[in-house]
mmCIF file of C-alpha atoms in Angstrom:
data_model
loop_
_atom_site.group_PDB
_atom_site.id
_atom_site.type_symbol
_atom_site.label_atom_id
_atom_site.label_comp_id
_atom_site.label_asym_id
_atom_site.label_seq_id
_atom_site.Cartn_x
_atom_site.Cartn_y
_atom_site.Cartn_z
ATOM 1 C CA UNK A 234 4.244 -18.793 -13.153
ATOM 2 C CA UNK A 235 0.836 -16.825 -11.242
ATOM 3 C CA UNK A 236 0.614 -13.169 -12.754
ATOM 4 C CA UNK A 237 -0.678 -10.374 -10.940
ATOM 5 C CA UNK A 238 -2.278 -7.009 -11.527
ATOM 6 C CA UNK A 239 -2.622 -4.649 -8.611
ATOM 7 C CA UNK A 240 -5.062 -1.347 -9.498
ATOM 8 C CA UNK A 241 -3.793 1.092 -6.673
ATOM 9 C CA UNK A 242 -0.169 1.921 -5.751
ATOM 10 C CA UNK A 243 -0.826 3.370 -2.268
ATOM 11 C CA UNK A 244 0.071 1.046 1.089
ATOM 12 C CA UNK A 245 -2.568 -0.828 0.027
ATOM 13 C CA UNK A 246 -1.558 -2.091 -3.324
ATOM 14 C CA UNK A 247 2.307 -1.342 -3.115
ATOM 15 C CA UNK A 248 2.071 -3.842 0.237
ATOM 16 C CA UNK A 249 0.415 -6.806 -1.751
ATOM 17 C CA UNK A 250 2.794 -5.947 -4.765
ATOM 18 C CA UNK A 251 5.984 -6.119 -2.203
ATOM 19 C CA UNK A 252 4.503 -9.288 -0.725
ATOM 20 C CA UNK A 253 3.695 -11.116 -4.311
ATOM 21 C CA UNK A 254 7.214 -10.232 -5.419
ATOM 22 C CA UNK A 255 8.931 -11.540 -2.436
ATOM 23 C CA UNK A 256 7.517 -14.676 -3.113
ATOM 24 C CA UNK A 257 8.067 -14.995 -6.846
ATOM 25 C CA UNK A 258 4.768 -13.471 -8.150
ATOM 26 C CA UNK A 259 5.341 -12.350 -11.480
ATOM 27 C CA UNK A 260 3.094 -8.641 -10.192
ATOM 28 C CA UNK A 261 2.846 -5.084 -11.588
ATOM 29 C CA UNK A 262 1.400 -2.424 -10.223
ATOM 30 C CA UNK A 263 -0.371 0.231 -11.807
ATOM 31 C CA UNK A 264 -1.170 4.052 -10.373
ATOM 32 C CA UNK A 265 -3.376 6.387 -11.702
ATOM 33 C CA UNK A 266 -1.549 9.173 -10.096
ATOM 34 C CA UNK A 267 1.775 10.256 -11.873
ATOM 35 C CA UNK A 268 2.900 12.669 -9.661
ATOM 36 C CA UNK A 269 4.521 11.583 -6.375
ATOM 37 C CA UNK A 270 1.739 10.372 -4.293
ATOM 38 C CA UNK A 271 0.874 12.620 -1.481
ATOM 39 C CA UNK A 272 0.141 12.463 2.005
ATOM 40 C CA UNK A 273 -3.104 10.245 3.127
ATOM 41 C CA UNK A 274 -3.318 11.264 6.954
ATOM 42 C CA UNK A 275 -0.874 12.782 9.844
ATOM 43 C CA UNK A 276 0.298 9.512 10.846
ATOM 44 C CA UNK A 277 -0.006 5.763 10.866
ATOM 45 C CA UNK A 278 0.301 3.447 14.173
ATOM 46 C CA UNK A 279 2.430 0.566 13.028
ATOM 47 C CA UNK A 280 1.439 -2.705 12.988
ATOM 48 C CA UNK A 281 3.797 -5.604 13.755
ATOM 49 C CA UNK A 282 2.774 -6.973 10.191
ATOM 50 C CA UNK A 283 3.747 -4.007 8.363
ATOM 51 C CA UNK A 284 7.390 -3.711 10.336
ATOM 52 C CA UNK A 285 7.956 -7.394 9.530
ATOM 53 C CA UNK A 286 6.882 -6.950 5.621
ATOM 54 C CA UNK A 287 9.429 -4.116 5.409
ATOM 55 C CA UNK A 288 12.355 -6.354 6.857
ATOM 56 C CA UNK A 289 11.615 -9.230 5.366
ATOM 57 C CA UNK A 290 11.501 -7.928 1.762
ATOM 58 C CA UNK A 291 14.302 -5.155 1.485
ATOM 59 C CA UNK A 292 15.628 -5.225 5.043
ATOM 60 C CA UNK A 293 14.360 -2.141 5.768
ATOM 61 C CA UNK A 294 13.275 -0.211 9.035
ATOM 62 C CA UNK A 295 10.558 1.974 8.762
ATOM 63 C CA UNK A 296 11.283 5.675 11.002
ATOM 64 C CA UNK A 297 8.572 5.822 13.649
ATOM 65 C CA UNK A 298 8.194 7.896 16.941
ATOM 66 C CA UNK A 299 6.354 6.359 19.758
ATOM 67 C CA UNK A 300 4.349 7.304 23.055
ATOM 68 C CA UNK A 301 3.514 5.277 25.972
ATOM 69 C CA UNK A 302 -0.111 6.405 26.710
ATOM 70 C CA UNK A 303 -3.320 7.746 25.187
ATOM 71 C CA UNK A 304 -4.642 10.829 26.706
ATOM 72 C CA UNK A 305 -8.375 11.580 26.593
ATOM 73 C CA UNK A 306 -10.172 15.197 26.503
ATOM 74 C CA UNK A 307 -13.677 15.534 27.455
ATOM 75 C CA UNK A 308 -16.161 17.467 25.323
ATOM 76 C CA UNK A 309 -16.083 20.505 27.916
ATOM 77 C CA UNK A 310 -12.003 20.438 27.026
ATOM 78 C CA UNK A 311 -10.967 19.220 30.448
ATOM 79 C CA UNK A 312 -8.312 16.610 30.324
ATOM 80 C CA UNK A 313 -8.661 13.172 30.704
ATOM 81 C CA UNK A 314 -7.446 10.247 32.304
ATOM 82 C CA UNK A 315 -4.174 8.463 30.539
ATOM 83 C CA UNK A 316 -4.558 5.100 29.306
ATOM 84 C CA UNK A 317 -0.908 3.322 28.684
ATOM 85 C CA UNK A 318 -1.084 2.315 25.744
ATOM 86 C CA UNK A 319 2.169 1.906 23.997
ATOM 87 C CA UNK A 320 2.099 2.542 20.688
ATOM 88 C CA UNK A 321 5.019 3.418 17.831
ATOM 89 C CA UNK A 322 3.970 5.649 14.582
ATOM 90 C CA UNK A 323 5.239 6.451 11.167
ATOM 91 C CA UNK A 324 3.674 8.590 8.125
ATOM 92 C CA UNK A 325 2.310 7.130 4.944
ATOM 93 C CA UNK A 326 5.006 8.942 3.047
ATOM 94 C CA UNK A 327 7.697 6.653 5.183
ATOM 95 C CA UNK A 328 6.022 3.755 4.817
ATOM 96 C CA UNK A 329 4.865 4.178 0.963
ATOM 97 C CA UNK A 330 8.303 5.332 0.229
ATOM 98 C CA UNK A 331 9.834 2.610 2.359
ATOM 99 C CA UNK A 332 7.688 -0.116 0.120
ATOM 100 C CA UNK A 333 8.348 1.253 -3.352
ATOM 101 C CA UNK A 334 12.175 1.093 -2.731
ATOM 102 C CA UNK A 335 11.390 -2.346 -2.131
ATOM 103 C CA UNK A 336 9.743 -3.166 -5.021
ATOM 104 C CA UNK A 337 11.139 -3.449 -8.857
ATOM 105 C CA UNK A 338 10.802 -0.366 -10.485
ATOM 106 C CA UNK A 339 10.501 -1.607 -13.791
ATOM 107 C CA UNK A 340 6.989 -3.313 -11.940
ATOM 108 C CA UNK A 341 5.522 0.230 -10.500
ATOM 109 C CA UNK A 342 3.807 2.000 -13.061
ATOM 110 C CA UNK A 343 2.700 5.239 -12.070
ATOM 111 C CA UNK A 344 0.285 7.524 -14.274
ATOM 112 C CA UNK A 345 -1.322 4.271 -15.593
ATOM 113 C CA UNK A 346 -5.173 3.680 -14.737
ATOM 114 C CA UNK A 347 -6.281 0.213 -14.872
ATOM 115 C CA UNK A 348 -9.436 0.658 -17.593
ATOM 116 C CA UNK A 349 -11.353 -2.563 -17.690
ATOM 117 C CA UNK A 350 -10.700 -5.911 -17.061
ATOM 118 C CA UNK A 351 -11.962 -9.187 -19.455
ATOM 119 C CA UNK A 352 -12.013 -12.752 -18.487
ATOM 120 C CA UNK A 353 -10.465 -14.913 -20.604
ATOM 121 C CA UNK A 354 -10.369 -18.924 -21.254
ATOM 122 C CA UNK A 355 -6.748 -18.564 -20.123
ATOM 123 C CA UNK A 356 -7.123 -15.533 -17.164
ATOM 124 C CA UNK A 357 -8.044 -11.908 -17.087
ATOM 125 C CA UNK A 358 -6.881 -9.253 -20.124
ATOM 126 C CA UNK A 359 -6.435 -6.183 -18.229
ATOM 127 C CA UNK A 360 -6.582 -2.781 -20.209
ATOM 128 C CA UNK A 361 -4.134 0.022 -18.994
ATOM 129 C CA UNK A 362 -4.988 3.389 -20.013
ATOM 130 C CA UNK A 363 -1.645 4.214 -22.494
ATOM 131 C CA UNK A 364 0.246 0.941 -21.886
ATOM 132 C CA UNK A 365 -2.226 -1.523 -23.573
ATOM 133 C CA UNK A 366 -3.183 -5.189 -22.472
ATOM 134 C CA UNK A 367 -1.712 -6.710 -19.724
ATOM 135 C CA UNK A 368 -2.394 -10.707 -19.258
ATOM 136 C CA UNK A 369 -2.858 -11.407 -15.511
ATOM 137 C CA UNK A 370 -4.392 -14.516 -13.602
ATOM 138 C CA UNK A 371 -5.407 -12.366 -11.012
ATOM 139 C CA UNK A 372 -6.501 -8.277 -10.483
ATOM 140 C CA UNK A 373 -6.359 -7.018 -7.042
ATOM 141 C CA UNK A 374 -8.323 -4.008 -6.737
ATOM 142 C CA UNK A 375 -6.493 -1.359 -4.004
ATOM 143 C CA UNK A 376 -7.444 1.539 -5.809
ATOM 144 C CA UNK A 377 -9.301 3.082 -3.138
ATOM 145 C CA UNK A 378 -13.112 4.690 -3.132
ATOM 146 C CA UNK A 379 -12.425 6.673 -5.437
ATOM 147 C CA UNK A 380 -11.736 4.956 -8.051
ATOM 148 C CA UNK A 381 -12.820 5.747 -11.534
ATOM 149 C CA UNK A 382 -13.848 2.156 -12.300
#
């Protein structure tokens, strides 16, 4: 069976984890962040992908809010014309907590920093800060620019 690492528990990583899992990946997912992860931005337009990963995997419907146009202001402040554009919305808290009650939670690991990563005759040894080696035939890296490594 293909083993995964994922570095990065955000939408990002917790997506590809989901994804993996549905399809019998054996994944984990590591975050450096052991606190509940906070907010990354006001509010996400949802993309048809995104609605059909969340009902595919755990049957789930992610809340969103929607508009039917884009209104543009001019530099001076003077309103602009409206553009339809029809568009629905949700926040990264619904969708990140929408994914990781999807996911196994004996496979989310949060707190745990992905250290280094070896290649190996038979894959890739990857080091987690306080957990120890993890064998993997595959890291994905979704832990953002910030990243420590």
């Amino acid at each position: 069976m293909t083993s995964v690492v994922v570095a990065g528990g955000s939408i990002a990583g917790l997506g590809a984890g989901v994804a993996l899992h549905a399809v019998g990946i054996d994944v984990h997912v590591f975050e450096r962040d052991a606190g509940s992860p906070s907010a990354a931005g006001a509010g996400l337009v949802v993309q048809p992908e995104l609605s059909r990963l969340a009902e595919a995997v755990g049957g789930r419907t992610l809340p969103m809010t929607a508009c039917s146009g884009r209104r543009y202001l001019g530099f001076d402040g003077r309103v602009g014309h409206l553009q339809p554009m029809p568009q629905q919305f949700t926040s990264w808290e619904a969708v990140h907590s929408t994914l990781l009650r999807s996911f196994p939670s004996d496979r989310y690991h949060a707190g745990a920093s992905v250290l280094k990563a070896d290649n190996r005759a038979d894959g890739i040894e990857i080091l987690v800060e306080g957990l120890g080696t993890y064998p993997a035939d595959l890291l994905i890296a979704a832990d953002g620019a910030q990243s420590p490594t």
